[in-house]
Coordinates of C-alpha atoms in Angstrom, one line a residue:
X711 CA 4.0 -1.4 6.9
X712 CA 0.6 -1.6 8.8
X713 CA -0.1 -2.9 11.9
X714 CA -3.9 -2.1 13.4
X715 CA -4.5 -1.6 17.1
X716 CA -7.9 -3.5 17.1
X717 CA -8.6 -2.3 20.9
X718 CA -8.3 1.5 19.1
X719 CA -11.2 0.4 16.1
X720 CA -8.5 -0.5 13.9
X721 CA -6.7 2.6 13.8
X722 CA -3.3 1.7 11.6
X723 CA 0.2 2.7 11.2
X724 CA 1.2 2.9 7.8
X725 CA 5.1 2.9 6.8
X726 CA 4.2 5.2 3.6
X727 CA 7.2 7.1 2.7
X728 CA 8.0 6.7 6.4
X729 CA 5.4 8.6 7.3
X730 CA 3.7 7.4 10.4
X731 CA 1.3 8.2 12.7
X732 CA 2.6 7.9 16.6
X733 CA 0.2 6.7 19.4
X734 CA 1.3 6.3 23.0
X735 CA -1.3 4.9 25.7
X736 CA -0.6 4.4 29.2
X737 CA -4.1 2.8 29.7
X738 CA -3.6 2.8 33.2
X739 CA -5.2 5.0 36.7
X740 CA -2.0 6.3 38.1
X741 CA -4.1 7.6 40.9
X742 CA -5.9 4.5 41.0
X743 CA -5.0 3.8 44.9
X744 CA -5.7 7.4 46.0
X745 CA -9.5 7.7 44.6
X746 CA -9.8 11.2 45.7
X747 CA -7.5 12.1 43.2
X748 CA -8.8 14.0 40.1
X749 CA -9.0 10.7 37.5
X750 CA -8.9 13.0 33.8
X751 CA -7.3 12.5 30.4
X752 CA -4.2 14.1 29.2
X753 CA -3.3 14.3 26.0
X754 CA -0.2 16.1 23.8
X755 CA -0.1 16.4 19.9
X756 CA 3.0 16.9 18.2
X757 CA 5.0 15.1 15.7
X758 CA 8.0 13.2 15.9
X759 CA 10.3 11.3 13.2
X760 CA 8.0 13.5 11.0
X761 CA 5.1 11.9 11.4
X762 CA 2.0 13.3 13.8
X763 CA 2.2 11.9 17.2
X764 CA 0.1 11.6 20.0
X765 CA 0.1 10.7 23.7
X766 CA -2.7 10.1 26.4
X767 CA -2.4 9.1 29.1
X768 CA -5.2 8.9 31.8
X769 CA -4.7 9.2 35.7
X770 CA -4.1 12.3 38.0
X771 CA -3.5 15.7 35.9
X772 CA -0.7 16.3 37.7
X773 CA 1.6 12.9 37.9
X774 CA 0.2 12.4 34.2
X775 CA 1.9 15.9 33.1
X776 CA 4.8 15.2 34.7
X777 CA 5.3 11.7 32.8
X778 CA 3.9 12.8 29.7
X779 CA 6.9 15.6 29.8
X780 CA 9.8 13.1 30.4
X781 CA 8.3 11.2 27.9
X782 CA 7.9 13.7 25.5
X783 CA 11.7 14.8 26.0
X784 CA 12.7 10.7 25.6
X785 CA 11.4 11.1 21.9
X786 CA 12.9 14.6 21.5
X787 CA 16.4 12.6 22.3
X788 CA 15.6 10.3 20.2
X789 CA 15.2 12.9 17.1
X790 CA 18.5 14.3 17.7
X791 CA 20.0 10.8 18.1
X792 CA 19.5 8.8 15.2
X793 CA 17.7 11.5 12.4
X794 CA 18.7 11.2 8.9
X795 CA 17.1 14.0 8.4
X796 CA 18.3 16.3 11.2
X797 CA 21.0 18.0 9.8
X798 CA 22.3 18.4 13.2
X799 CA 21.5 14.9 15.1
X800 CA 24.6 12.5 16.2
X801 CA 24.4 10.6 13.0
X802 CA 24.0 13.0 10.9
X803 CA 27.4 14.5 12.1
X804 CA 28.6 10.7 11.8
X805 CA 27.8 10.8 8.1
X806 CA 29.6 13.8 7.4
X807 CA 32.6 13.5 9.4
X808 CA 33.3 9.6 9.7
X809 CA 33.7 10.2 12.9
X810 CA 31.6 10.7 15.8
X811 CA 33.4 11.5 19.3
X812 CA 32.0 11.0 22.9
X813 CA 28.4 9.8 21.4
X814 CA 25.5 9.5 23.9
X815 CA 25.2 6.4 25.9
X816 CA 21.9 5.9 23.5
X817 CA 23.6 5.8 20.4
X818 CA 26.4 3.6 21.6
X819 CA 23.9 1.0 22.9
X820 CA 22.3 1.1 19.8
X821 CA 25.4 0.4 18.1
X822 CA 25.8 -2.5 20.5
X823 CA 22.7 -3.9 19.6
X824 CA 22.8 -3.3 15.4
X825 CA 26.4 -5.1 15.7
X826 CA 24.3 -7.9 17.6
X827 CA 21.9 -8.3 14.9
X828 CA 24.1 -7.7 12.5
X829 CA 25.8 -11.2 13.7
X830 CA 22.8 -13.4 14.5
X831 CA 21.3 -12.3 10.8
X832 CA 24.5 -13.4 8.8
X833 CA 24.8 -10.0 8.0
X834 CA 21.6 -8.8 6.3
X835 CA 20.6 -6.7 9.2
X836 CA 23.4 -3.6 7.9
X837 CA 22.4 0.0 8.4
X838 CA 25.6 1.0 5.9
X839 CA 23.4 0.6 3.2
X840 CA 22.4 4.2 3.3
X841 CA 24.8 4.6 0.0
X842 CA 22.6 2.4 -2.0
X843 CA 19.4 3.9 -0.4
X844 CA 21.0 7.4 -2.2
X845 CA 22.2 6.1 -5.6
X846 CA 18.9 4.5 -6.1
X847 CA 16.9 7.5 -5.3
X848 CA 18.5 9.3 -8.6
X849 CA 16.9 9.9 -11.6
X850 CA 17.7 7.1 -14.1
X851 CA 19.9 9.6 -16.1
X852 CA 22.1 10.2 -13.1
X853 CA 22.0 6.5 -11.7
X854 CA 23.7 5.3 -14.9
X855 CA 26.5 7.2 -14.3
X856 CA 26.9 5.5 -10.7
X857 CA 29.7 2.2 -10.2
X858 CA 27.8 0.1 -7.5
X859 CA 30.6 -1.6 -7.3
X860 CA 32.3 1.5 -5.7
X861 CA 29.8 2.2 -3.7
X862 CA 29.5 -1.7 -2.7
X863 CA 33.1 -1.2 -1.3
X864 CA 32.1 1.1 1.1
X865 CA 29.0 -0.8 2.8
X866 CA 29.3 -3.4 5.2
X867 CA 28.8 -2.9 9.4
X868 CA 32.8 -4.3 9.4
X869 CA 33.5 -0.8 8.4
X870 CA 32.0 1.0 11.6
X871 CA 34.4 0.7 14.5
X872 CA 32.5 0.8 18.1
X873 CA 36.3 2.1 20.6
X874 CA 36.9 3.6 24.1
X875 CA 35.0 6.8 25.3
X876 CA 32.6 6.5 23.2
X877 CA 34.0 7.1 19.6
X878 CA 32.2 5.6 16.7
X879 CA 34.7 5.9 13.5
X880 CA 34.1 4.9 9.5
X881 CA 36.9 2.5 8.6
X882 CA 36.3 4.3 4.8
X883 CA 35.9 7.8 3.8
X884 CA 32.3 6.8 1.6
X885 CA 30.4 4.8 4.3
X886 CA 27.3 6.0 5.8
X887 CA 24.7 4.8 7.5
X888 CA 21.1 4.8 8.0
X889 CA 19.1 4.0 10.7
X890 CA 15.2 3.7 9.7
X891 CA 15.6 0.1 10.2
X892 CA 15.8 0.1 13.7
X893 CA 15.5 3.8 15.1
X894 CA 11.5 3.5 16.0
X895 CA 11.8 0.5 18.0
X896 CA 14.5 1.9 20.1
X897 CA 12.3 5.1 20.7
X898 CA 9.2 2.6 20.9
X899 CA 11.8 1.2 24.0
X900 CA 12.7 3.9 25.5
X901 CA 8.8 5.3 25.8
X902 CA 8.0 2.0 27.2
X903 CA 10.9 2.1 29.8
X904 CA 10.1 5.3 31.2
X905 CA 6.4 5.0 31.3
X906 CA 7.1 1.3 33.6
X907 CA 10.0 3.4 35.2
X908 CA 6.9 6.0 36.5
X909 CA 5.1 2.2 37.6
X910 CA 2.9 2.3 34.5
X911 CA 2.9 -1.4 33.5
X912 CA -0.5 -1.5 31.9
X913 CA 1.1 0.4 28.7
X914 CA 0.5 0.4 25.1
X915 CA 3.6 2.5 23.1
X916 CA 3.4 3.1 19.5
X917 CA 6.3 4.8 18.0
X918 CA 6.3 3.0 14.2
X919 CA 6.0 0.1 16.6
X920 CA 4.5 -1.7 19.4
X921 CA 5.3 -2.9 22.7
X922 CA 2.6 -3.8 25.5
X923 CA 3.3 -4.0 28.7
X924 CA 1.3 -6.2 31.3
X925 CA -2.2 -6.1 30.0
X926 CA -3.1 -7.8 26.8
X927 CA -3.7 -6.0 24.1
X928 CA -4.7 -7.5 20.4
X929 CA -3.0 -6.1 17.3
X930 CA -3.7 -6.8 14.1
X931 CA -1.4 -7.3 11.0
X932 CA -2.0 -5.7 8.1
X933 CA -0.6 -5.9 4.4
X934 CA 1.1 -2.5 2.7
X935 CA -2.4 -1.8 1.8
X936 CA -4.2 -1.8 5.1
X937 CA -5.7 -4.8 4.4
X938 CA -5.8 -7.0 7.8
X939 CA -4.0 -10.9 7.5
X940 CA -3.6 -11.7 10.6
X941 CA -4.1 -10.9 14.4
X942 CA -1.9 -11.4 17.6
X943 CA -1.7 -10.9 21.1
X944 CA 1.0 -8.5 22.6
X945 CA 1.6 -9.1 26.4
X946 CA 5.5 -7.6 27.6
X947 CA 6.3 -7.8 24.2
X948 CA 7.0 -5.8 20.6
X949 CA 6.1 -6.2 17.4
X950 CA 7.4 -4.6 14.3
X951 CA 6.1 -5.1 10.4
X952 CA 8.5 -4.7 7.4
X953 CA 6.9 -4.0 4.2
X954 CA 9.8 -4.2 1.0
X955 CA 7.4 -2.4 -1.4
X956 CA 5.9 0.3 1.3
X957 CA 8.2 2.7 -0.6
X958 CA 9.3 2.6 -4.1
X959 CA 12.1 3.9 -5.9
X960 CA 11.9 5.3 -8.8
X961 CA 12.7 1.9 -10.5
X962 CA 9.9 0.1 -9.1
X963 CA 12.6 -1.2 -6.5
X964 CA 11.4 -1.4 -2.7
X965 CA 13.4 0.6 -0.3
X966 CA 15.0 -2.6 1.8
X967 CA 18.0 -3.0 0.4
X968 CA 20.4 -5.7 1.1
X969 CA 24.2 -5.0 1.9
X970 CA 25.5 -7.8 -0.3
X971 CA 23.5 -6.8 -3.7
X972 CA 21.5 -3.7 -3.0
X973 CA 18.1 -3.5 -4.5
X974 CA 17.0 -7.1 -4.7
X975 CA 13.4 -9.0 -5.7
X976 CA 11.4 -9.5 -2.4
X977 CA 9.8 -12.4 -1.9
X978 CA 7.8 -11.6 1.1
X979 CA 5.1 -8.4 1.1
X980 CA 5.3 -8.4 4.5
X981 CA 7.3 -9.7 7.3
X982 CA 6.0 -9.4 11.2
X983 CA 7.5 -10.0 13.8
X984 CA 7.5 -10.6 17.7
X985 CA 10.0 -9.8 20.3
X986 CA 10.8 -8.8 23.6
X987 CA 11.6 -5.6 22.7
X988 CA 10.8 -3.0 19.7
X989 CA 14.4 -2.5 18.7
X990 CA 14.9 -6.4 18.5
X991 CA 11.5 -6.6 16.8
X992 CA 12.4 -4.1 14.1
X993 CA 15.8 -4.8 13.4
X994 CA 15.0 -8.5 12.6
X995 CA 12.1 -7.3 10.1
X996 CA 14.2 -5.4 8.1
X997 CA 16.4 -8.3 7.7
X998 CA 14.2 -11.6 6.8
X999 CA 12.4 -8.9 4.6
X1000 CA 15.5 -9.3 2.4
X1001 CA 15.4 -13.6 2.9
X1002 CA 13.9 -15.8 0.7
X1003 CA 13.3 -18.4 2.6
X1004 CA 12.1 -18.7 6.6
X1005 CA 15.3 -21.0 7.4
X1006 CA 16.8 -17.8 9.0
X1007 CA 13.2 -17.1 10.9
X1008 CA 12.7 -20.6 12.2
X1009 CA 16.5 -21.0 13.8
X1010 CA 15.8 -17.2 15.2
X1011 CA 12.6 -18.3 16.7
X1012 CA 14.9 -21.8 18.0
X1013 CA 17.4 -19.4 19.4
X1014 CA 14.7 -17.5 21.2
X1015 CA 15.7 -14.4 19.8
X1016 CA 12.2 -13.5 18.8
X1017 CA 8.7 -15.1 19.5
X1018 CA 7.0 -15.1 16.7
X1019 CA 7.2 -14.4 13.0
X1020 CA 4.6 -13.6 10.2
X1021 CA 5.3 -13.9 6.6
X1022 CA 3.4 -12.6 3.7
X1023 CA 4.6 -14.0 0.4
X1024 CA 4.3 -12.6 -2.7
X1025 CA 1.1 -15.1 -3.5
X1026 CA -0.7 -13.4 -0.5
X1027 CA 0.0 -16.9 1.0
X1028 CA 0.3 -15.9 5.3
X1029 CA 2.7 -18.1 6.7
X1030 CA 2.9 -18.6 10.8
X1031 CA 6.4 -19.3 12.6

């Protein structure tokens, strides 16, 4: 995935091995009304979702330390929420127990909002396809020796049950779950609802995906390559890019992989799209990545679910909903 900030001379966001770089800009003067304030630019490097990351944020020193630490401690929560790769974050312990009790608020409303998608995409929109995502990343000696059909079994969102004080159960003992799809949009939200909670409304948040906030600000959509096909104006709004063949198994296969057949042939290079938030924005991505068709786009778009959608086919054809 690439999407360019073109206000930022193009810098990109590639989705290479989910590697990504993370850019939050709160291009506002918080001290704006009070011009004996000390106007200066703060800034924090770090990395989060392994990737490097880095905030600025330009107003008075003191107010803009302030946010940047609550900001800086929303993406920390959102490392230990929904990591694959934390050993010790809520889903990890999900994964391993098939059971997680008295989850955060966070990671309940996310659940709320995959089962959402999960209905208004017929389905394709499934984070239990981490099973798949592991056989295929085998060597071809030990993938052999794997029954999809057994692991099939185990995949589908009906198997995650959603109960009372905040329990999240697997209905079967091999179901997992993954949440790449989705994860940087909700921490792309969450960013974006603290900085307008501190009245920054003049906000651009990158983390893997875009949201603007009053002003207009002009990204640009690039292919898996960096190469830019398109443009489009963000205004209190998100946009996320899905890119099937950003990663590669060792087959050749891309890494979105559909709940009903697991690895399939994509037939778009890349799929953009525009919503009110990240988390819608990048949930519905990863799901018409795996279409083959843009009937499931166009009735989205109908049920204003998202704005706007972008479609790269595999022809380099760009097609505009």
């Amino acid at each position: 995935m690439c999407t360019l900030d073109l206000a930022n001379k193009g810098a990109c966001s590639m989705n290479i091995q989910r590697r990504r770089f993370l850019s939050i800009s709160a291009a506002v003067s918080i001290g704006a009304a009070i011009p004996f304030l000390r106007q200066v630019e703060t800034n924090w490097n770090g990395h989060a979702f392994g990737a490097e990351a880095s905030i600025k944020i330009k107003g008075d020193e003191k107010k803009a330390k302030m946010v940047l630490n609550t900001v800086v401690e929303k993406i920390r929560l959102a490392e230990q929420e929904f990591s694959l790769y934390d050993m010790d974050s809520s889903l990890s312990k999900l994964n391993k127990n098939n059971k997680l009790l008295h989850a955060t608020n966070e990671f309940i409303n996310l659940m709320h909002e995959i089962n959402r998608l999960n209905q208004v995409t017929n389905g394709l929109f499934d984070p239990t396809v981490q099973p798949y995502f592991e056989a295929y990343s085998k060597s071809k000696e030990q993938f052999d020796e794997i029954d999809l059909n057994e692991i099939k079994a185990s995949i589908g969102w009906h198997n995650v049950v959603i109960a009372d004080n905040n329990n999240v159960f697997f209905k079967k003992q091999n179901t997992s779950m993954t949440l790449n799809g989705i994860a940087q949009g909700y921490a792309t939200d969450l960013v974006a609802d603290t900085l307008h909670s501190f009245g920054l409304e003049n906000i651009l948040v990158n983390v893997g995906e875009y949201r603007s906030g009053h002003s207009k600000n002009r990204i640009g959509i690039a292919d898996q390559f960096g190469t830019l096909i398109s443009q489009i104006t963000l205004q209190n709004n998100a946009i996320a890019t899905s890119s099937p063949l950003a990663y590669q198994f060792k087959n050749g296969g891309g890494h979105i992989l559909s709940p009903f057949k697991g690895q399939v042939e994509a037939t778009w290079k890349t799929v953009s799209v525009v919503a009110k938030t990240a988390t819608v924005a990048d949930g519905i991505s990863t799901a018409l990545a795996l279409t083959t068709n843009t009937e499931l786009a166009r009735k989205l778009i109908a049920d204003q679910l998202v704005q706007h959608v972008v479609l790269e086919d595999n022809s380099g054809k760009v097609i505009k909903l």
